[in-house]
């Protein structure tokens, strides 16, 4: 029993260490913000884009209501599928823009390399001696 409690304590301690790392916390914040943003994109697609696309489809009904009835009594919910595709494309575009902005930010930081170190006094003297020897010959 004592050996089991050591394993549990070691496992829990390792889990606490894993959770406390910054990357896991950043990921958790990203997931929460992504979930909130999904609600915004769902509303954009269903409340704004669907009625506009419904005008072009020939009626003013929302695109989400588009379905094809099957002979067996089921229905192909094409409108729901198109909504999911639109949501995906919007989310993918936003993620692409965020990653592109972050990459641009990190490139600027990496673009300024540190200046090369100045030669030591010995190197300067050796260079002068080398140059003098070249002049002699």
mmCIF file of C-alpha atoms in Angstrom:
data_model
loop_
_atom_site.group_PDB
_atom_site.id
_atom_site.type_symbol
_atom_site.label_atom_id
_atom_site.label_comp_id
_atom_site.label_asym_id
_atom_site.label_seq_id
_atom_site.Cartn_x
_atom_site.Cartn_y
_atom_site.Cartn_z
ATOM 1 C CA UNK A 1 0.000 0.000 0.000
ATOM 2 C CA UNK A 2 2.862 2.365 0.814
ATOM 3 C CA UNK A 3 4.461 1.681 -2.583
ATOM 4 C CA UNK A 4 1.144 2.532 -4.296
ATOM 5 C CA UNK A 5 0.871 5.879 -2.490
ATOM 6 C CA UNK A 6 4.419 6.798 -3.604
ATOM 7 C CA UNK A 7 3.508 6.071 -7.232
ATOM 8 C CA UNK A 8 0.339 8.133 -6.933
ATOM 9 C CA UNK A 9 2.170 11.003 -5.302
ATOM 10 C CA UNK A 10 4.889 10.825 -7.933
ATOM 11 C CA UNK A 11 2.311 10.641 -10.709
ATOM 12 C CA UNK A 12 0.283 13.518 -9.271
ATOM 13 C CA UNK A 13 3.417 15.574 -8.742
ATOM 14 C CA UNK A 14 4.427 14.968 -12.346
ATOM 15 C CA UNK A 15 0.911 15.900 -13.498
ATOM 16 C CA UNK A 16 0.994 19.128 -11.455
ATOM 17 C CA UNK A 17 4.367 19.993 -12.984
ATOM 18 C CA UNK A 18 2.967 19.335 -16.472
ATOM 19 C CA UNK A 19 -0.110 21.515 -15.872
ATOM 20 C CA UNK A 20 1.948 24.350 -14.386
ATOM 21 C CA UNK A 21 4.054 24.734 -17.536
ATOM 22 C CA UNK A 22 3.286 27.877 -19.528
ATOM 23 C CA UNK A 23 2.494 26.120 -22.808
ATOM 24 C CA UNK A 24 -0.363 24.131 -21.308
ATOM 25 C CA UNK A 25 -1.906 27.254 -19.804
ATOM 26 C CA UNK A 26 -1.569 29.104 -23.127
ATOM 27 C CA UNK A 27 -3.243 26.192 -24.884
ATOM 28 C CA UNK A 28 -6.113 26.201 -22.382
ATOM 29 C CA UNK A 29 -6.674 29.934 -22.910
ATOM 30 C CA UNK A 30 -6.583 29.400 -26.685
ATOM 31 C CA UNK A 31 -9.193 26.635 -26.483
ATOM 32 C CA UNK A 32 -11.512 28.801 -24.379
ATOM 33 C CA UNK A 33 -11.165 31.782 -26.727
ATOM 34 C CA UNK A 34 -11.622 29.484 -29.727
ATOM 35 C CA UNK A 35 -14.848 28.135 -28.244
ATOM 36 C CA UNK A 36 -16.142 31.670 -27.729
ATOM 37 C CA UNK A 37 -15.106 32.642 -31.263
ATOM 38 C CA UNK A 38 -16.978 29.633 -32.646
ATOM 39 C CA UNK A 39 -20.210 31.170 -31.364
ATOM 40 C CA UNK A 40 -19.405 34.348 -33.274
ATOM 41 C CA UNK A 41 -18.712 32.484 -36.511
ATOM 42 C CA UNK A 42 -21.868 30.372 -36.087
ATOM 43 C CA UNK A 43 -23.897 33.561 -35.757
ATOM 44 C CA UNK A 44 -22.146 35.157 -38.736
ATOM 45 C CA UNK A 45 -22.929 32.175 -40.950
ATOM 46 C CA UNK A 46 -26.497 31.509 -39.824
ATOM 47 C CA UNK A 47 -27.692 35.095 -39.254
ATOM 48 C CA UNK A 48 -25.841 37.037 -41.959
ATOM 49 C CA UNK A 49 -24.405 34.813 -44.685
ATOM 50 C CA UNK A 50 -27.275 32.328 -44.951
ATOM 51 C CA UNK A 51 -29.960 34.955 -45.665
ATOM 52 C CA UNK A 52 -27.698 36.592 -48.260
ATOM 53 C CA UNK A 53 -27.012 33.251 -49.935
ATOM 54 C CA UNK A 54 -30.724 32.455 -49.721
ATOM 55 C CA UNK A 55 -31.445 35.473 -51.919
ATOM 56 C CA UNK A 56 -29.175 34.088 -54.628
ATOM 57 C CA UNK A 57 -30.611 30.589 -54.240
ATOM 58 C CA UNK A 58 -34.051 31.851 -55.247
ATOM 59 C CA UNK A 59 -35.807 32.253 -51.925
ATOM 60 C CA UNK A 60 -35.215 34.204 -48.748
ATOM 61 C CA UNK A 61 -35.158 31.148 -46.513
ATOM 62 C CA UNK A 62 -31.972 30.460 -44.625
ATOM 63 C CA UNK A 63 -29.522 28.195 -46.349
ATOM 64 C CA UNK A 64 -29.535 25.951 -43.281
ATOM 65 C CA UNK A 65 -33.043 24.773 -44.178
ATOM 66 C CA UNK A 66 -31.813 23.351 -47.481
ATOM 67 C CA UNK A 67 -32.378 19.609 -47.481
ATOM 68 C CA UNK A 68 -33.131 16.845 -49.941
ATOM 69 C CA UNK A 69 -35.787 14.331 -48.954
ATOM 70 C CA UNK A 70 -34.807 10.702 -49.498
ATOM 71 C CA UNK A 71 -37.261 7.992 -50.539
ATOM 72 C CA UNK A 72 -36.737 6.052 -47.303
ATOM 73 C CA UNK A 73 -37.982 8.923 -45.148
ATOM 74 C CA UNK A 74 -34.635 10.494 -44.277
ATOM 75 C CA UNK A 75 -33.186 13.748 -45.500
ATOM 76 C CA UNK A 76 -29.803 14.969 -46.641
ATOM 77 C CA UNK A 77 -29.200 18.137 -44.656
ATOM 78 C CA UNK A 78 -27.124 20.004 -47.216
ATOM 79 C CA UNK A 79 -27.708 23.353 -45.551
ATOM 80 C CA UNK A 80 -26.235 22.179 -42.248
ATOM 81 C CA UNK A 81 -23.264 20.727 -44.103
ATOM 82 C CA UNK A 82 -22.708 23.998 -45.969
ATOM 83 C CA UNK A 83 -22.931 25.872 -42.653
ATOM 84 C CA UNK A 84 -20.236 23.632 -41.203
ATOM 85 C CA UNK A 85 -18.019 24.227 -44.247
ATOM 86 C CA UNK A 86 -18.474 28.003 -43.993
ATOM 87 C CA UNK A 87 -17.703 27.908 -40.257
ATOM 88 C CA UNK A 88 -14.571 25.887 -40.942
ATOM 89 C CA UNK A 89 -13.363 28.235 -43.668
ATOM 90 C CA UNK A 90 -13.894 31.301 -41.491
ATOM 91 C CA UNK A 91 -12.107 29.712 -38.514
ATOM 92 C CA UNK A 92 -9.253 28.493 -40.745
ATOM 93 C CA UNK A 93 -8.856 31.972 -42.236
ATOM 94 C CA UNK A 94 -8.734 33.598 -38.800
ATOM 95 C CA UNK A 95 -6.179 31.058 -37.530
ATOM 96 C CA UNK A 96 -4.110 31.614 -40.700
ATOM 97 C CA UNK A 97 -4.123 35.376 -40.106
ATOM 98 C CA UNK A 98 -3.098 34.951 -36.464
ATOM 99 C CA UNK A 99 -0.250 32.563 -37.327
ATOM 100 C CA UNK A 100 0.920 34.850 -40.133
ATOM 101 C CA UNK A 101 0.965 37.845 -37.765
ATOM 102 C CA UNK A 102 2.859 35.871 -35.112
ATOM 103 C CA UNK A 103 5.404 34.663 -37.686
ATOM 104 C CA UNK A 104 5.947 38.235 -38.868
ATOM 105 C CA UNK A 105 6.455 39.334 -35.261
ATOM 106 C CA UNK A 106 9.011 36.589 -34.588
ATOM 107 C CA UNK A 107 10.849 37.265 -37.865
ATOM 108 C CA UNK A 108 11.390 40.886 -36.803
ATOM 109 C CA UNK A 109 12.885 39.726 -33.530
ATOM 110 C CA UNK A 110 15.182 37.254 -35.298
ATOM 111 C CA UNK A 111 16.130 39.681 -38.081
ATOM 112 C CA UNK A 112 18.377 41.773 -35.843
ATOM 113 C CA UNK A 113 21.397 39.563 -35.145
ATOM 114 C CA UNK A 114 23.791 40.680 -32.445
ATOM 115 C CA UNK A 115 26.822 42.613 -33.689
ATOM 116 C CA UNK A 116 29.959 40.540 -34.183
ATOM 117 C CA UNK A 117 32.382 40.671 -31.255
ATOM 118 C CA UNK A 118 35.294 43.057 -31.526
ATOM 119 C CA UNK A 119 38.666 41.387 -32.086
ATOM 120 C CA UNK A 120 40.833 41.045 -29.017
ATOM 121 C CA UNK A 121 43.994 43.133 -28.627
ATOM 122 C CA UNK A 122 46.134 40.111 -29.459
ATOM 123 C CA UNK A 123 44.225 39.535 -32.692
ATOM 124 C CA UNK A 124 44.696 43.183 -33.686
ATOM 125 C CA UNK A 125 48.438 42.967 -33.037
ATOM 126 C CA UNK A 126 48.744 39.686 -34.960
ATOM 127 C CA UNK A 127 46.854 41.210 -37.889
ATOM 128 C CA UNK A 128 49.218 44.186 -37.931
ATOM 129 C CA UNK A 129 52.260 41.873 -37.854
ATOM 130 C CA UNK A 130 50.810 39.802 -40.701
ATOM 131 C CA UNK A 131 50.198 42.913 -42.777
ATOM 132 C CA UNK A 132 53.751 44.178 -42.130
ATOM 133 C CA UNK A 133 55.203 40.824 -43.163
ATOM 134 C CA UNK A 134 53.166 40.889 -46.378
ATOM 135 C CA UNK A 135 54.519 44.367 -47.196
ATOM 136 C CA UNK A 136 58.120 43.173 -46.771
ATOM 137 C CA UNK A 137 57.814 40.440 -49.325
#
